[in-house]
């Protein structure tokens, strides 16, 4: 399995590269009035209007209020998951790696059900994100 490894603040995450359409520089966005606080706004990427999502708020479901001035978005990752095409504002895309499925440890007790499992990379814990679960828990 091939994974895209990225960081946001002091945490490291991974998503399957098959769900990533493109990695770009930060994008300017247009605010959307009365939208969820995890939606930064809309971006225009080569004529396609795409929702730009604050990955940290989307993943943590607003449970960990953070000082937003400390956030630094260095990359935008365009995700194509099922019939959804969205953009995540992320810290830094670290690398793309190939890993065997058996290197991923599935958590018995999960604090966040969108975290499918963990793997260890360069003495860091990398959280593997289950995008379909993440999207379904934020709908509604």
Short mmCIF file of N, CA and C in Angstrom, two decimals:
data_model
loop_
_atom_site.label_atom_id
_atom_site.label_comp_id
_atom_site.label_asym_id
_atom_site.label_seq_id
_atom_site.Cartn_x
_atom_site.Cartn_y
_atom_site.Cartn_z
N UNK A 1 0.85 -1.16 0.00
CA UNK A 1 0.00 0.00 0.00
C UNK A 1 0.90 1.23 0.00
N UNK A 2 0.48 2.24 -0.75
CA UNK A 2 1.25 3.47 -0.80
C UNK A 2 0.51 4.54 0.01
N UNK A 3 1.27 5.25 0.86
CA UNK A 3 0.69 6.25 1.75
C UNK A 3 1.34 7.61 1.54
N UNK A 4 0.54 8.65 1.71
CA UNK A 4 1.04 10.02 1.74
C UNK A 4 1.12 10.40 3.22
N UNK A 5 2.34 10.73 3.66
CA UNK A 5 2.58 11.08 5.06
C UNK A 5 2.64 12.60 5.15
N UNK A 6 1.90 13.18 6.11
CA UNK A 6 1.91 14.63 6.28
C UNK A 6 1.81 14.98 7.76
N UNK A 7 2.17 16.21 8.05
CA UNK A 7 2.13 16.68 9.43
C UNK A 7 1.21 17.89 9.55
N UNK A 8 0.69 18.05 10.73
CA UNK A 8 -0.06 19.25 11.08
C UNK A 8 0.19 19.48 12.56
N UNK A 9 0.83 20.61 12.84
CA UNK A 9 1.29 20.89 14.19
C UNK A 9 2.25 19.79 14.61
N UNK A 10 2.03 19.16 15.73
CA UNK A 10 2.98 18.16 16.24
C UNK A 10 2.57 16.73 15.96
N UNK A 11 1.58 16.51 15.09
CA UNK A 11 1.11 15.16 14.79
C UNK A 11 1.40 14.80 13.34
N UNK A 12 1.52 13.49 13.11
CA UNK A 12 1.81 12.98 11.76
C UNK A 12 0.68 12.05 11.36
N UNK A 13 0.22 12.19 10.13
CA UNK A 13 -0.91 11.42 9.61
C UNK A 13 -0.54 10.80 8.27
N UNK A 14 -1.36 9.84 7.86
CA UNK A 14 -1.19 9.22 6.55
C UNK A 14 -2.56 8.97 5.94
N UNK A 15 -2.61 9.11 4.63
CA UNK A 15 -3.79 8.71 3.87
C UNK A 15 -3.31 7.90 2.67
N UNK A 16 -4.15 7.05 2.18
CA UNK A 16 -3.79 6.22 1.03
C UNK A 16 -3.59 7.10 -0.20
N UNK A 17 -2.53 6.85 -0.92
CA UNK A 17 -2.24 7.67 -2.10
C UNK A 17 -3.31 7.49 -3.17
N UNK A 18 -4.03 6.36 -3.15
CA UNK A 18 -5.09 6.14 -4.13
C UNK A 18 -6.24 7.15 -3.95
N UNK A 19 -6.32 7.78 -2.77
CA UNK A 19 -7.36 8.77 -2.51
C UNK A 19 -6.88 10.20 -2.77
N UNK A 20 -5.60 10.35 -3.09
CA UNK A 20 -5.02 11.67 -3.34
C UNK A 20 -4.95 11.91 -4.84
N UNK A 21 -5.55 12.99 -5.27
CA UNK A 21 -5.51 13.34 -6.68
C UNK A 21 -4.32 14.25 -6.99
N UNK A 22 -4.02 15.15 -6.04
CA UNK A 22 -2.98 16.13 -6.31
C UNK A 22 -2.52 16.78 -5.00
N UNK A 23 -1.26 17.18 -4.98
CA UNK A 23 -0.70 17.94 -3.86
C UNK A 23 -0.24 19.27 -4.42
N UNK A 24 -0.74 20.37 -3.83
CA UNK A 24 -0.40 21.69 -4.34
C UNK A 24 0.11 22.58 -3.21
N UNK A 25 0.55 23.77 -3.59
CA UNK A 25 0.89 24.80 -2.61
C UNK A 25 -0.39 25.29 -1.96
N UNK A 26 -0.28 26.08 -0.89
CA UNK A 26 -1.49 26.65 -0.28
C UNK A 26 -2.31 27.43 -1.31
N UNK A 27 -3.60 27.35 -1.19
CA UNK A 27 -4.50 28.01 -2.13
C UNK A 27 -5.27 29.13 -1.42
N UNK A 28 -5.50 30.21 -2.14
CA UNK A 28 -6.35 31.27 -1.61
C UNK A 28 -7.79 30.80 -1.71
N UNK A 29 -8.58 31.16 -0.70
CA UNK A 29 -9.96 30.71 -0.68
C UNK A 29 -10.91 31.88 -0.51
N UNK A 30 -12.16 31.62 -0.87
CA UNK A 30 -13.25 32.56 -0.68
C UNK A 30 -14.12 32.03 0.44
N UNK A 31 -14.38 32.88 1.43
CA UNK A 31 -15.20 32.47 2.57
C UNK A 31 -16.62 32.13 2.14
N UNK A 32 -17.23 31.20 2.88
CA UNK A 32 -18.61 30.82 2.64
C UNK A 32 -19.39 31.18 3.91
N UNK A 33 -20.31 32.14 3.84
CA UNK A 33 -21.06 32.54 5.03
C UNK A 33 -21.85 31.37 5.62
N UNK A 34 -21.92 31.34 6.94
CA UNK A 34 -22.70 30.37 7.71
C UNK A 34 -22.32 28.93 7.39
N UNK A 35 -21.05 28.69 7.13
CA UNK A 35 -20.57 27.33 6.86
C UNK A 35 -20.01 26.74 8.15
N UNK A 36 -19.83 25.43 8.20
CA UNK A 36 -19.22 24.81 9.39
C UNK A 36 -17.83 25.40 9.63
N UNK A 37 -17.40 25.43 10.88
CA UNK A 37 -16.11 26.07 11.17
C UNK A 37 -14.93 25.31 10.59
N UNK A 38 -15.10 24.04 10.19
CA UNK A 38 -14.01 23.31 9.56
C UNK A 38 -13.86 23.62 8.07
N UNK A 39 -14.84 24.33 7.50
CA UNK A 39 -14.76 24.70 6.08
C UNK A 39 -14.11 26.08 5.98
N UNK A 40 -12.89 26.11 5.45
CA UNK A 40 -12.19 27.38 5.30
C UNK A 40 -12.85 28.23 4.21
N UNK A 41 -13.29 27.57 3.15
CA UNK A 41 -13.93 28.27 2.05
C UNK A 41 -13.84 27.47 0.77
N UNK A 42 -13.98 28.16 -0.35
CA UNK A 42 -13.93 27.52 -1.66
C UNK A 42 -12.69 27.99 -2.41
N UNK A 43 -12.07 27.05 -3.13
CA UNK A 43 -10.93 27.39 -3.96
C UNK A 43 -11.29 27.13 -5.42
N UNK A 44 -10.60 27.81 -6.30
CA UNK A 44 -10.77 27.60 -7.74
C UNK A 44 -9.47 26.99 -8.23
N UNK A 45 -9.52 25.71 -8.53
CA UNK A 45 -8.33 25.00 -9.00
C UNK A 45 -8.53 24.66 -10.48
N UNK A 46 -7.91 25.44 -11.33
CA UNK A 46 -8.01 25.25 -12.78
C UNK A 46 -9.45 25.15 -13.26
N UNK A 47 -10.29 26.06 -12.76
CA UNK A 47 -11.68 26.10 -13.19
C UNK A 47 -12.62 25.22 -12.40
N UNK A 48 -12.11 24.40 -11.48
CA UNK A 48 -12.95 23.55 -10.63
C UNK A 48 -13.09 24.19 -9.25
N UNK A 49 -14.32 24.39 -8.81
CA UNK A 49 -14.57 24.94 -7.49
C UNK A 49 -14.61 23.78 -6.50
N UNK A 50 -13.74 23.87 -5.48
CA UNK A 50 -13.57 22.77 -4.53
C UNK A 50 -13.62 23.33 -3.10
N UNK A 51 -14.27 22.61 -2.21
CA UNK A 51 -14.30 23.01 -0.80
C UNK A 51 -12.93 22.79 -0.17
N UNK A 52 -12.45 23.80 0.57
CA UNK A 52 -11.18 23.71 1.28
C UNK A 52 -11.47 23.49 2.75
N UNK A 53 -11.00 22.36 3.27
CA UNK A 53 -11.31 21.94 4.63
C UNK A 53 -10.09 22.07 5.53
N UNK A 54 -10.31 22.63 6.71
CA UNK A 54 -9.27 22.69 7.74
C UNK A 54 -9.16 21.27 8.30
N UNK A 55 -8.11 20.56 7.94
CA UNK A 55 -8.00 19.14 8.30
C UNK A 55 -8.06 18.91 9.80
N UNK A 56 -7.38 19.75 10.58
CA UNK A 56 -7.36 19.57 12.03
C UNK A 56 -8.76 19.66 12.63
N UNK A 57 -9.52 20.68 12.26
CA UNK A 57 -10.88 20.83 12.79
C UNK A 57 -11.79 19.71 12.29
N UNK A 58 -11.62 19.31 11.04
CA UNK A 58 -12.45 18.25 10.46
C UNK A 58 -12.20 16.92 11.15
N UNK A 59 -10.94 16.61 11.41
CA UNK A 59 -10.58 15.35 12.05
C UNK A 59 -10.99 15.32 13.51
N UNK A 60 -10.71 16.36 14.23
CA UNK A 60 -10.94 16.39 15.67
C UNK A 60 -12.33 16.85 16.05
N UNK A 61 -13.15 17.15 15.07
CA UNK A 61 -14.54 17.51 15.30
C UNK A 61 -14.66 18.61 16.35
N UNK A 62 -13.75 19.57 16.29
CA UNK A 62 -13.78 20.77 17.13
C UNK A 62 -13.55 20.46 18.61
N UNK A 63 -13.06 19.28 18.95
CA UNK A 63 -12.89 18.92 20.36
C UNK A 63 -11.67 19.56 20.98
N UNK A 64 -10.70 19.94 20.20
CA UNK A 64 -9.47 20.52 20.72
C UNK A 64 -9.30 21.93 20.21
N UNK A 65 -9.91 22.91 20.92
CA UNK A 65 -9.73 24.28 20.43
C UNK A 65 -8.25 24.63 20.40
N UNK A 66 -7.84 25.26 19.32
CA UNK A 66 -6.43 25.58 19.17
C UNK A 66 -6.29 27.05 18.83
N UNK A 67 -5.12 27.54 19.08
CA UNK A 67 -4.81 28.91 18.73
C UNK A 67 -4.48 28.93 17.24
N UNK A 68 -5.39 29.45 16.44
CA UNK A 68 -5.25 29.36 14.99
C UNK A 68 -4.04 30.09 14.45
N UNK A 69 -3.53 31.08 15.19
CA UNK A 69 -2.37 31.78 14.66
C UNK A 69 -1.13 30.89 14.67
N UNK A 70 -1.17 29.78 15.39
CA UNK A 70 -0.06 28.85 15.41
C UNK A 70 -0.08 27.87 14.24
N UNK A 71 -1.20 27.80 13.53
CA UNK A 71 -1.29 26.88 12.40
C UNK A 71 -0.59 27.45 11.18
N UNK A 72 0.06 26.58 10.47
CA UNK A 72 0.75 26.99 9.25
C UNK A 72 0.41 25.96 8.17
N UNK A 73 -0.35 26.39 7.18
CA UNK A 73 -0.72 25.50 6.10
C UNK A 73 0.29 25.64 4.98
N UNK A 74 1.04 24.57 4.74
CA UNK A 74 2.07 24.60 3.71
C UNK A 74 1.67 23.87 2.44
N UNK A 75 0.68 23.00 2.54
CA UNK A 75 0.25 22.24 1.37
C UNK A 75 -1.27 22.12 1.36
N UNK A 76 -1.79 21.96 0.16
CA UNK A 76 -3.19 21.63 -0.05
C UNK A 76 -3.21 20.30 -0.77
N UNK A 77 -3.97 19.36 -0.23
CA UNK A 77 -4.07 18.03 -0.84
C UNK A 77 -5.48 17.86 -1.38
N UNK A 78 -5.58 17.61 -2.66
CA UNK A 78 -6.87 17.38 -3.31
C UNK A 78 -7.20 15.90 -3.15
N UNK A 79 -8.34 15.64 -2.54
CA UNK A 79 -8.77 14.28 -2.24
C UNK A 79 -9.92 13.90 -3.16
N UNK A 80 -9.86 12.69 -3.68
CA UNK A 80 -10.95 12.15 -4.47
C UNK A 80 -11.35 10.84 -3.82
N UNK A 81 -12.33 10.93 -2.95
CA UNK A 81 -12.76 9.75 -2.19
C UNK A 81 -14.21 9.44 -2.54
N UNK A 82 -14.40 8.39 -3.30
CA UNK A 82 -15.75 8.04 -3.75
C UNK A 82 -16.24 9.11 -4.70
N UNK A 83 -17.39 9.70 -4.37
CA UNK A 83 -17.93 10.75 -5.23
C UNK A 83 -17.60 12.14 -4.69
N UNK A 84 -16.66 12.23 -3.75
CA UNK A 84 -16.28 13.51 -3.17
C UNK A 84 -14.94 13.98 -3.71
N UNK A 85 -14.89 15.26 -4.01
CA UNK A 85 -13.62 15.88 -4.36
C UNK A 85 -13.51 17.12 -3.48
N UNK A 86 -12.57 17.08 -2.56
CA UNK A 86 -12.36 18.18 -1.63
C UNK A 86 -10.87 18.45 -1.50
N UNK A 87 -10.55 19.56 -0.86
CA UNK A 87 -9.16 19.90 -0.60
C UNK A 87 -8.96 20.01 0.90
N UNK A 88 -7.86 19.45 1.39
CA UNK A 88 -7.48 19.57 2.79
C UNK A 88 -6.32 20.55 2.92
N UNK A 89 -6.44 21.49 3.82
CA UNK A 89 -5.34 22.37 4.16
C UNK A 89 -4.52 21.64 5.22
N UNK A 90 -3.25 21.38 4.90
CA UNK A 90 -2.38 20.58 5.76
C UNK A 90 -1.12 21.35 6.12
N UNK A 91 -0.40 20.81 7.09
CA UNK A 91 0.88 21.38 7.45
C UNK A 91 1.87 21.15 6.34
N UNK A 92 2.54 20.03 6.35
CA UNK A 92 3.57 19.75 5.35
C UNK A 92 3.47 18.30 4.91
N UNK A 93 3.44 18.08 3.62
CA UNK A 93 3.52 16.72 3.11
C UNK A 93 4.96 16.29 3.25
N UNK A 94 5.19 15.25 4.05
CA UNK A 94 6.54 14.80 4.36
C UNK A 94 7.10 13.90 3.27
N UNK A 95 6.31 12.87 2.90
CA UNK A 95 6.80 11.91 1.91
C UNK A 95 5.68 10.99 1.46
N UNK A 96 5.94 10.26 0.41
CA UNK A 96 5.06 9.20 -0.07
C UNK A 96 5.85 7.91 0.08
N UNK A 97 5.26 6.94 0.78
CA UNK A 97 5.98 5.70 1.07
C UNK A 97 5.16 4.49 0.66
N UNK A 98 5.86 3.40 0.40
CA UNK A 98 5.22 2.09 0.21
C UNK A 98 5.39 1.33 1.50
N UNK A 99 4.33 0.71 1.96
CA UNK A 99 4.38 -0.04 3.22
C UNK A 99 3.52 -1.29 3.09
N UNK A 100 3.96 -2.33 3.73
CA UNK A 100 3.18 -3.57 3.76
C UNK A 100 2.01 -3.39 4.73
N UNK A 101 0.87 -3.99 4.41
CA UNK A 101 -0.31 -3.88 5.26
C UNK A 101 -0.05 -4.33 6.69
N UNK A 102 0.80 -5.33 6.87
CA UNK A 102 1.03 -5.86 8.21
C UNK A 102 1.88 -4.94 9.09
N UNK A 103 2.39 -3.84 8.55
CA UNK A 103 3.12 -2.86 9.35
C UNK A 103 2.17 -1.87 10.05
N UNK A 104 0.90 -1.94 9.70
CA UNK A 104 -0.10 -1.06 10.31
C UNK A 104 -0.73 -1.78 11.48
N UNK A 105 -0.68 -1.16 12.63
CA UNK A 105 -1.27 -1.74 13.84
C UNK A 105 -2.66 -1.14 14.01
N UNK A 106 -3.65 -2.01 14.01
CA UNK A 106 -5.01 -1.55 14.22
C UNK A 106 -5.22 -1.35 15.72
N UNK A 107 -5.79 -0.21 16.05
CA UNK A 107 -5.99 0.12 17.46
C UNK A 107 -7.20 -0.64 18.00
N UNK A 108 -7.03 -1.25 19.17
CA UNK A 108 -8.15 -1.93 19.81
C UNK A 108 -9.16 -0.93 20.34
N UNK A 109 -8.66 0.10 21.01
CA UNK A 109 -9.51 1.18 21.49
C UNK A 109 -9.10 2.44 20.76
N UNK A 110 -10.05 3.04 20.09
CA UNK A 110 -9.73 4.21 19.29
C UNK A 110 -10.38 5.45 19.91
N UNK A 111 -9.58 6.46 20.11
CA UNK A 111 -10.09 7.73 20.60
C UNK A 111 -10.88 8.42 19.49
N UNK A 112 -10.40 8.28 18.27
CA UNK A 112 -11.05 8.89 17.12
C UNK A 112 -11.30 7.78 16.10
N UNK A 113 -12.56 7.48 15.82
CA UNK A 113 -12.87 6.35 14.95
C UNK A 113 -12.46 6.57 13.50
N UNK A 114 -12.04 7.78 13.14
CA UNK A 114 -11.53 8.02 11.79
C UNK A 114 -10.08 7.59 11.66
N UNK A 115 -9.44 7.25 12.77
CA UNK A 115 -8.07 6.74 12.74
C UNK A 115 -8.16 5.23 12.63
N UNK A 116 -7.76 4.74 11.48
CA UNK A 116 -7.87 3.31 11.18
C UNK A 116 -6.81 2.49 11.90
N UNK A 117 -5.65 3.06 12.08
CA UNK A 117 -4.55 2.36 12.72
C UNK A 117 -3.34 3.27 12.81
N UNK A 118 -2.25 2.72 13.28
CA UNK A 118 -1.02 3.50 13.40
C UNK A 118 0.15 2.70 12.82
N UNK A 119 1.16 3.43 12.43
CA UNK A 119 2.41 2.81 12.03
C UNK A 119 3.53 3.67 12.60
N UNK A 120 4.69 3.09 12.70
CA UNK A 120 5.83 3.80 13.25
C UNK A 120 6.81 4.10 12.14
N UNK A 121 7.20 5.35 12.04
CA UNK A 121 8.09 5.80 10.97
C UNK A 121 9.06 6.81 11.56
N UNK A 122 10.35 6.52 11.48
CA UNK A 122 11.38 7.43 11.99
C UNK A 122 11.09 7.87 13.42
N UNK A 123 10.80 6.90 14.30
CA UNK A 123 10.54 7.13 15.72
C UNK A 123 9.31 8.01 15.98
N UNK A 124 8.41 8.08 15.01
CA UNK A 124 7.18 8.84 15.18
C UNK A 124 5.99 7.91 14.97
N UNK A 125 4.91 8.23 15.67
CA UNK A 125 3.65 7.53 15.45
C UNK A 125 2.92 8.24 14.33
N UNK A 126 2.53 7.47 13.30
CA UNK A 126 1.80 8.01 12.16
C UNK A 126 0.39 7.44 12.22
N UNK A 127 -0.60 8.32 12.25
CA UNK A 127 -2.01 7.92 12.32
C UNK A 127 -2.55 7.75 10.91
N UNK A 128 -3.05 6.56 10.59
CA UNK A 128 -3.64 6.29 9.28
C UNK A 128 -5.11 6.67 9.31
N UNK A 129 -5.49 7.58 8.42
CA UNK A 129 -6.85 8.12 8.38
C UNK A 129 -7.73 7.27 7.48
N UNK A 130 -8.93 6.96 7.96
CA UNK A 130 -9.95 6.29 7.16
C UNK A 130 -10.87 7.39 6.64
N UNK A 131 -10.67 7.82 5.40
CA UNK A 131 -11.42 8.95 4.86
C UNK A 131 -12.93 8.72 4.79
N UNK A 132 -13.43 7.55 4.35
CA UNK A 132 -14.88 7.38 4.34
C UNK A 132 -15.50 7.56 5.73
N UNK A 133 -14.85 7.05 6.77
CA UNK A 133 -15.35 7.22 8.13
C UNK A 133 -15.28 8.69 8.55
N UNK A 134 -14.19 9.35 8.20
CA UNK A 134 -14.03 10.76 8.53
C UNK A 134 -15.12 11.60 7.90
N UNK A 135 -15.41 11.36 6.63
CA UNK A 135 -16.47 12.12 5.97
C UNK A 135 -17.84 11.81 6.57
N UNK A 136 -18.12 10.55 6.85
CA UNK A 136 -19.44 10.20 7.36
C UNK A 136 -19.68 10.77 8.76
N UNK A 137 -18.64 10.86 9.58
CA UNK A 137 -18.85 11.39 10.94
C UNK A 137 -19.06 12.90 10.94
N UNK A 138 -18.67 13.59 9.86
CA UNK A 138 -18.85 15.04 9.77
C UNK A 138 -20.06 15.44 8.96
N UNK A 139 -20.79 14.49 8.42
CA UNK A 139 -22.00 14.82 7.67
C UNK A 139 -23.15 15.05 8.64
N UNK A 140 -24.05 15.89 8.22
CA UNK A 140 -25.24 16.08 9.03
C UNK A 140 -25.26 17.31 9.75
#
